[in-house]
PDB file of C-alpha atoms and ligand atoms in Angstrom:
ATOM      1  CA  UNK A 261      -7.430  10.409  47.639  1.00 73.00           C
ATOM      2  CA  UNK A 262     -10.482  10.930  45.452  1.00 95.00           C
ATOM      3  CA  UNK A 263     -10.588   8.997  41.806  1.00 97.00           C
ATOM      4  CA  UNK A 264      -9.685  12.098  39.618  1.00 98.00           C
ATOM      5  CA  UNK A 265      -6.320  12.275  41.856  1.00 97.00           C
ATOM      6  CA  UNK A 266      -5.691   8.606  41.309  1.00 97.00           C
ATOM      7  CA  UNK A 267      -6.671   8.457  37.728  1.00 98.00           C
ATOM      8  CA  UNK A 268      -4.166  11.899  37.189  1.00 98.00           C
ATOM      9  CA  UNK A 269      -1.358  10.166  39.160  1.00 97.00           C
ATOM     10  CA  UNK A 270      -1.352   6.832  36.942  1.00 97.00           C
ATOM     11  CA  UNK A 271      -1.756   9.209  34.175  1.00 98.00           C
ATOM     12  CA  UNK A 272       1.757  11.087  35.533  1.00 98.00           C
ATOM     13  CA  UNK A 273       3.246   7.435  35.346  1.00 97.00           C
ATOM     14  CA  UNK A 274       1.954   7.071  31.479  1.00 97.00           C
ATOM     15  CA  UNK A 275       3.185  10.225  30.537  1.00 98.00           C
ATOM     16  CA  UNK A 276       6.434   9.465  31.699  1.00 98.00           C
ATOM     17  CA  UNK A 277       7.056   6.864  29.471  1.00 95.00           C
ATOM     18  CA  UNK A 278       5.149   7.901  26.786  1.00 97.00           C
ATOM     19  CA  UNK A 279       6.720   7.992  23.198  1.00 95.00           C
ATOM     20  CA  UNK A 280       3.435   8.097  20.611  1.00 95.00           C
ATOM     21  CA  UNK A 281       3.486  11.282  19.615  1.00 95.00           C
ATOM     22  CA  UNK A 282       3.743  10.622  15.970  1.00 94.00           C
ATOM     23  CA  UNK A 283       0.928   8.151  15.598  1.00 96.00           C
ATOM     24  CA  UNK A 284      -1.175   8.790  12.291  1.00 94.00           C
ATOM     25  CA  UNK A 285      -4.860  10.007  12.904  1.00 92.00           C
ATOM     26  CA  UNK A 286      -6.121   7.016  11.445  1.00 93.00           C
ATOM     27  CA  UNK A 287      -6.486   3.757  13.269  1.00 95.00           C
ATOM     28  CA  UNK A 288      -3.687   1.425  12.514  1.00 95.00           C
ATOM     29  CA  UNK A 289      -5.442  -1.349  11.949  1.00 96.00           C
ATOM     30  CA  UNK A 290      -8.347   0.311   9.888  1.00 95.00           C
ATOM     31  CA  UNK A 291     -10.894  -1.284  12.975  1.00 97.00           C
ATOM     32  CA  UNK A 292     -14.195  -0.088  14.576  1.00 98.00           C
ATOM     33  CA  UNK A 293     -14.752  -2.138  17.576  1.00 98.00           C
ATOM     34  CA  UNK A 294     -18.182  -1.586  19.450  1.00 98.00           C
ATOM     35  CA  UNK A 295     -18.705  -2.721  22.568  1.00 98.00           C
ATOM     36  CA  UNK A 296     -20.286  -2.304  25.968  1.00 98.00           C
ATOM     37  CA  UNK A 297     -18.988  -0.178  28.287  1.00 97.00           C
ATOM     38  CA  UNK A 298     -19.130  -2.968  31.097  1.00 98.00           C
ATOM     39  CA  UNK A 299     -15.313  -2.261  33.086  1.00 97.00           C
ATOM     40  CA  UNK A 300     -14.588  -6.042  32.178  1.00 98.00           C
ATOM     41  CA  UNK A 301     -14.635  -5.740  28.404  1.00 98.00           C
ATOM     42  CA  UNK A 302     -12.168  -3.075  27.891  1.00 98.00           C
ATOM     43  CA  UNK A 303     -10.942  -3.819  24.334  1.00 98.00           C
ATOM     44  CA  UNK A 304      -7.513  -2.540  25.287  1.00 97.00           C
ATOM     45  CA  UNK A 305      -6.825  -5.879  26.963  1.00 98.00           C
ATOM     46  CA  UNK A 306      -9.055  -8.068  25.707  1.00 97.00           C
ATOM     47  CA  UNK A 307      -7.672  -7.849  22.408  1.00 98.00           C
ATOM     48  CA  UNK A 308      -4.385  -6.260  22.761  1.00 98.00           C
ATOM     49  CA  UNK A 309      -5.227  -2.954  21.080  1.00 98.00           C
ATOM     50  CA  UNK A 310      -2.028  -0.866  21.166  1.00 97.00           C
ATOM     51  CA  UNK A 311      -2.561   2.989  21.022  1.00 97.00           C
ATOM     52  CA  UNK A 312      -3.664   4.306  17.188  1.00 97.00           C
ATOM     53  CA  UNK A 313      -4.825   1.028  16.615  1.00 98.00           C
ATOM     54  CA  UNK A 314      -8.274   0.918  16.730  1.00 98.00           C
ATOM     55  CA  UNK A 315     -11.253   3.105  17.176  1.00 97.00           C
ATOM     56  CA  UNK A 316     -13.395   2.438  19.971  1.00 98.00           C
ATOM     57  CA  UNK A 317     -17.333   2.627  20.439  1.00 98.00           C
ATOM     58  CA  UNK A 318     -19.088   1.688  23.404  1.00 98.00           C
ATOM     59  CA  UNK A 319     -22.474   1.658  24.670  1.00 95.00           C
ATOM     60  CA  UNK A 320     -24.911  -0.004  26.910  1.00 94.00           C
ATOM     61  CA  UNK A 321     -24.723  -3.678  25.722  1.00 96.00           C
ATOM     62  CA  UNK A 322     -22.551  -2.462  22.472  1.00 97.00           C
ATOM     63  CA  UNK A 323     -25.616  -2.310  20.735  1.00 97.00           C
ATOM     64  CA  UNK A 324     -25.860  -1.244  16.839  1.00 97.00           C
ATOM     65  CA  UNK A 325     -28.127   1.887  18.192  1.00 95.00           C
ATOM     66  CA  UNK A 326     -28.936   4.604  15.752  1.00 94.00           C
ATOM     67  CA  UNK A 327     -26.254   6.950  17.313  1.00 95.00           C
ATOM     68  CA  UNK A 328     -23.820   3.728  16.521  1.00 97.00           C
ATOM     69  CA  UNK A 329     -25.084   4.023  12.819  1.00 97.00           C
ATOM     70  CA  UNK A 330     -24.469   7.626  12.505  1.00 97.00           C
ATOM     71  CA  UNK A 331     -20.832   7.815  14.360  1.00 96.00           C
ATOM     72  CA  UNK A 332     -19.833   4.773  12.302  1.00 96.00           C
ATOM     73  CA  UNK A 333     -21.122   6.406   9.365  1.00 96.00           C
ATOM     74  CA  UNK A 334     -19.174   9.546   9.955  1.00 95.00           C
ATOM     75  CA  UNK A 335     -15.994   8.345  10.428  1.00 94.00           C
ATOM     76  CA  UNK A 336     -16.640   6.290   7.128  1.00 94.00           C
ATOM     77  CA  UNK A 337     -17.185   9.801   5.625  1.00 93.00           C
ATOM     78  CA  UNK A 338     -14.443  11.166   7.475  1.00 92.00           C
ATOM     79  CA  UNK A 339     -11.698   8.366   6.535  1.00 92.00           C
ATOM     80  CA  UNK A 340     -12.864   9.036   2.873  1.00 91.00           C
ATOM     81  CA  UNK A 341     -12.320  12.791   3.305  1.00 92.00           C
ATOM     82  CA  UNK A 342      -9.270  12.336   4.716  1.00 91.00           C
ATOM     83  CA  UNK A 343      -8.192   9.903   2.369  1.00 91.00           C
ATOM     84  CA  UNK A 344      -9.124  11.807  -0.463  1.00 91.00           C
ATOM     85  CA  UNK A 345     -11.423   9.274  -1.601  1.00 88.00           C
ATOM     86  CA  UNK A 346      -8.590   6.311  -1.897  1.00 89.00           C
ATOM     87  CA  UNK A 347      -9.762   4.729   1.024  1.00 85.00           C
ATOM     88  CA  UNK A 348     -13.698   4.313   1.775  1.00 77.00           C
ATOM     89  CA  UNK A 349     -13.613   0.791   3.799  1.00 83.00           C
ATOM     90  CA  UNK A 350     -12.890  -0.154   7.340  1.00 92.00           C
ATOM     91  CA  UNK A 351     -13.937  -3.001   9.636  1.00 97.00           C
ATOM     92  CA  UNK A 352     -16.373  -2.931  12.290  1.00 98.00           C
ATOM     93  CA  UNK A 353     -16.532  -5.327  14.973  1.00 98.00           C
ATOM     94  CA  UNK A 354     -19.114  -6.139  17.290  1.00 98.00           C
ATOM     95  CA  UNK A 355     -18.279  -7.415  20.266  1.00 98.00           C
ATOM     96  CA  UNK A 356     -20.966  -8.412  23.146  1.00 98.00           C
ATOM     97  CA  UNK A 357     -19.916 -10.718  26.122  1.00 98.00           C
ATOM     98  CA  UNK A 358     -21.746 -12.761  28.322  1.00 97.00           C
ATOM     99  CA  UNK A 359     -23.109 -11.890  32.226  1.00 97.00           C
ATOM    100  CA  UNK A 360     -24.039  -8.539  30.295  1.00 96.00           C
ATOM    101  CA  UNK A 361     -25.946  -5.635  32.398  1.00 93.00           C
ATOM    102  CA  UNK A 362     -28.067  -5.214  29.531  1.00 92.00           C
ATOM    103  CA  UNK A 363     -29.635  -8.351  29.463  1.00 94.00           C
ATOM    104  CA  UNK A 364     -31.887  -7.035  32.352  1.00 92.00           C
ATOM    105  CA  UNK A 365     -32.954  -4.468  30.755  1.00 91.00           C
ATOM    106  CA  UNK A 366     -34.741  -6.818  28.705  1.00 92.00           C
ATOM    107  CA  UNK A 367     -37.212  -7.394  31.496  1.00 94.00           C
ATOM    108  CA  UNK A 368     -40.359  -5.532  30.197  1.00 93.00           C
ATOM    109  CA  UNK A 369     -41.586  -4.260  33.553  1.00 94.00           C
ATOM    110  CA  UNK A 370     -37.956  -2.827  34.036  1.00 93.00           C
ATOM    111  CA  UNK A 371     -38.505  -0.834  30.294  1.00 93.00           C
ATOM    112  CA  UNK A 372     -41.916  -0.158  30.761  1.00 94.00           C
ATOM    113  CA  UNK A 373     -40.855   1.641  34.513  1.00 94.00           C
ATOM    114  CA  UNK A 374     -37.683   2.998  32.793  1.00 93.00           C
ATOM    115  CA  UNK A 375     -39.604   4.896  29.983  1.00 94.00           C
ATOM    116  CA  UNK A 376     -42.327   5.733  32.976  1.00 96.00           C
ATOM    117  CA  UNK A 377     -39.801   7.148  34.930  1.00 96.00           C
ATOM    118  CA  UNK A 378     -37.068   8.771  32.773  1.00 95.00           C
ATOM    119  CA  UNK A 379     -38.585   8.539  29.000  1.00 95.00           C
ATOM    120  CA  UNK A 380     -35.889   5.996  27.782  1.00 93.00           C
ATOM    121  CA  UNK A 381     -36.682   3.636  25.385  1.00 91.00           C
ATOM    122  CA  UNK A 382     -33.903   0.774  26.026  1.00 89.00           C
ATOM    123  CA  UNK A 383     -35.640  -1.827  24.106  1.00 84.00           C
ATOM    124  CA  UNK A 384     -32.656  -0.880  21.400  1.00 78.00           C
ATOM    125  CA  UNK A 385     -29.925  -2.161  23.951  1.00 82.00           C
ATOM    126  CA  UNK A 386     -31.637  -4.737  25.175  1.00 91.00           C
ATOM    127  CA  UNK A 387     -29.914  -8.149  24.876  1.00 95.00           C
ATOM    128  CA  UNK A 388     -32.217 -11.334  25.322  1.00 93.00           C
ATOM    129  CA  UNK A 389     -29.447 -13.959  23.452  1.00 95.00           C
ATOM    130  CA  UNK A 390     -25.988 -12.391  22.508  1.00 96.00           C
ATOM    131  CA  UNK A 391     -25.860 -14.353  19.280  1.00 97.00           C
ATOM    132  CA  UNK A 392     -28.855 -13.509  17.457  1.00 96.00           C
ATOM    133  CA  UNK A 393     -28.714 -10.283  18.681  1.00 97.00           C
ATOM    134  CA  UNK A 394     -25.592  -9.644  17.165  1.00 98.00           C
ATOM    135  CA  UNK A 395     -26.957 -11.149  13.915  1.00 97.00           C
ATOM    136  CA  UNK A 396     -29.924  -8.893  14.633  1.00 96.00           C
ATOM    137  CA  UNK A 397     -27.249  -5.812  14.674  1.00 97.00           C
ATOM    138  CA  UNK A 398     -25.045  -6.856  11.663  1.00 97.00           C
ATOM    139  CA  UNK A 399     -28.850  -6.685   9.608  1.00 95.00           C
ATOM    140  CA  UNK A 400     -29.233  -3.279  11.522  1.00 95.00           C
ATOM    141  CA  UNK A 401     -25.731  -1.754   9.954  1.00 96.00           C
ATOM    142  CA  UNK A 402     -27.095  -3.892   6.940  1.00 95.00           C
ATOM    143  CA  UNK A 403     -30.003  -1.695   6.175  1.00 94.00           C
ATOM    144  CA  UNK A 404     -28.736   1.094   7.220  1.00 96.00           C
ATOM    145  CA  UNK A 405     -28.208   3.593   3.922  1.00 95.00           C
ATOM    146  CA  UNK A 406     -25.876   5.854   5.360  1.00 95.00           C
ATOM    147  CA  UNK A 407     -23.104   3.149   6.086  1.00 96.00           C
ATOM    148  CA  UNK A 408     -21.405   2.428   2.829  1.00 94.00           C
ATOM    149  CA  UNK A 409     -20.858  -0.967   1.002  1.00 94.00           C
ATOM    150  CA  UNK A 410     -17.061  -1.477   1.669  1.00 93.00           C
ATOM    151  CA  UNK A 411     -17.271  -1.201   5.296  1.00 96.00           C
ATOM    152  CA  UNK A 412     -16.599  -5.246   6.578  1.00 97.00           C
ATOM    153  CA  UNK A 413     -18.422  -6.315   9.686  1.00 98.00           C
ATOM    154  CA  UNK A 414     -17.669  -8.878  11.917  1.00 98.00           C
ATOM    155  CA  UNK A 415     -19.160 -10.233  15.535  1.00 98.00           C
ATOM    156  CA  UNK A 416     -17.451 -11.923  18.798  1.00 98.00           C
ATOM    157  CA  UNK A 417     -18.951 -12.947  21.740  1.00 98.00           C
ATOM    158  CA  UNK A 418     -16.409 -12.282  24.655  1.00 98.00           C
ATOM    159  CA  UNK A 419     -16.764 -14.742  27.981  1.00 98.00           C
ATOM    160  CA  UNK A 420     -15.974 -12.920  31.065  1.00 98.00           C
ATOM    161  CA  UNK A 421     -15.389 -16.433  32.835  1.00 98.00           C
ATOM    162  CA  UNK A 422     -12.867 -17.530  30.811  1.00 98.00           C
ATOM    163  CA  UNK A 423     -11.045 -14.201  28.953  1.00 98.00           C
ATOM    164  CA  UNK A 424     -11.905 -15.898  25.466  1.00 98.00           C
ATOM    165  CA  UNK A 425     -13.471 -13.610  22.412  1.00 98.00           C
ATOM    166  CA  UNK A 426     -15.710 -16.429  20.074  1.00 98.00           C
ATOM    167  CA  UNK A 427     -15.961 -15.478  16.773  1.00 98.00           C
ATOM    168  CA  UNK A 428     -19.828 -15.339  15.720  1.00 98.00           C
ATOM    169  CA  UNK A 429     -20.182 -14.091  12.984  1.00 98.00           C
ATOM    170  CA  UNK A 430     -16.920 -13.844  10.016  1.00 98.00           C
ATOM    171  CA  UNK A 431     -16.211 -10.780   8.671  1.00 97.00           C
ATOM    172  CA  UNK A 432     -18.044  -9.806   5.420  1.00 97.00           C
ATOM    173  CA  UNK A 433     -18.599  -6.683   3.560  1.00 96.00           C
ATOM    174  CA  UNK A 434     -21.320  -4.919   3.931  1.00 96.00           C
ATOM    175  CA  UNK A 435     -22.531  -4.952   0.231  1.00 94.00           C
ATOM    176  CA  UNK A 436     -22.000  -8.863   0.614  1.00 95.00           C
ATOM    177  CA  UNK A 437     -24.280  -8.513   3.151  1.00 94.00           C
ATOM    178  CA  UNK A 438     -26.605  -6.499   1.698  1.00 93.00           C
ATOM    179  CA  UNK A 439     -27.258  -8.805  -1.080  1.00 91.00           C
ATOM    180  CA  UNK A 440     -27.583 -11.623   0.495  1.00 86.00           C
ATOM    181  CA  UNK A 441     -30.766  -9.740   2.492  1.00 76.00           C
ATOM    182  CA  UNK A 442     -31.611  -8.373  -0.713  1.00 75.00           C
ATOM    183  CA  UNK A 443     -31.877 -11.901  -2.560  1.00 70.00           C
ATOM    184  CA  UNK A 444     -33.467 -13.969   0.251  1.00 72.00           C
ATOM    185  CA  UNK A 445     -36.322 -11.254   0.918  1.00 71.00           C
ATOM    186  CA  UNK A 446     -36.735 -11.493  -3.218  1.00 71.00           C
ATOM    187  CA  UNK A 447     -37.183 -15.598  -2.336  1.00 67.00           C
ATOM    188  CA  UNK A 448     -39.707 -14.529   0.403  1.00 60.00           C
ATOM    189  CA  UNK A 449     -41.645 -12.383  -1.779  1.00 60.00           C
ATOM    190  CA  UNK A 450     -41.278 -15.228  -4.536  1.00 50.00           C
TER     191      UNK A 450
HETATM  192 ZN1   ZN B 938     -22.402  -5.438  28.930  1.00 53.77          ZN
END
């Protein structure tokens, strides 16, 4: 049997059962969660996402890339259309894990071959230590115009040895956020 067959056939035993035909467009639980896209950090399980919950973003390392900005600031726009302006906020958490693939890619003979080779710049996913880098990406969303001041981020750290998400980083709004960068690079300048 080749995948697609399998994959259709557990789909058969899905549809079966299935009785979520009336779930609203927007996510339940208001929630953004990016991720990698390693098959051991599916946020289905992890965190017990139930269909319409959440939306779901993942990506080599579940890195804050610039097409991460952009889709995160579109459904912002999107949940404000479709809101008619009465809601403008949702939360966005980041969630890396350890034993990621993209911590190789921060060897730089493997991103100096990769751009060689192919012309991909990875240095954007690359992970060197999950906890600043997800610091690093909450000041990426941070200074990123398009993503507006409501939205609430939030970082865990998920442990493929033991099953356990740590929380990093609280969640905060983004203008919070913002101001915080705002008044400690007036203290630099200072
Ligand atoms: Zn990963």
């Amino acid at each position: 049997m080749n995948i697609q067959d399998e994959l259709i056939t557990r789909n058969q035993e899905f549809a079966a059962g299935f009785d979520s035909a009336n779930l609203p467009i927007l996510p339940k639980l208001r929630t953004v969660v990016l991720t990698c896209g390693d098959a051991r950090v599916d946020p289905a399980h992890i965190l017990g996402l139930e269909l319409g919950d959440a939306v779901v973003i993942r990506n080599n390392g579940g890195r804050v890339t610039r097409a991460a900005i952009e889709e995160i600031a579109t459904l912002a726009f999107l949940v404000s259309v479709m809101t008619e302006g009465r809601e403008q906020a949702f939360n966005v958490i980041l969630m890396q894990h350890t034993q990621c693939g993209a911590q190789r890619l921060s060897n730089p003979d493997l991103q100096d071959a990769l751009l060689k080779k192919l012309g991909i710049d990875v240095s954007e996913y690359a992970i060197t230590d999950q906890e600043s880098d997800l610091f690093a990406d909450i000041k990426r969303l941070a200074v990123a115009p398009e993503v507006p001041d409501a939205i609430t981020v939030s970082a865990l750290l998920y442990d493929v040895a033991t099953g356990t998400a740590h929380e990093i980083a609280p969640a905060a709004s983004l203008g919070a956020i913002r101001a915080e960068v705002s008044v400690s690079q007036t203290a630099v300048r200072g």
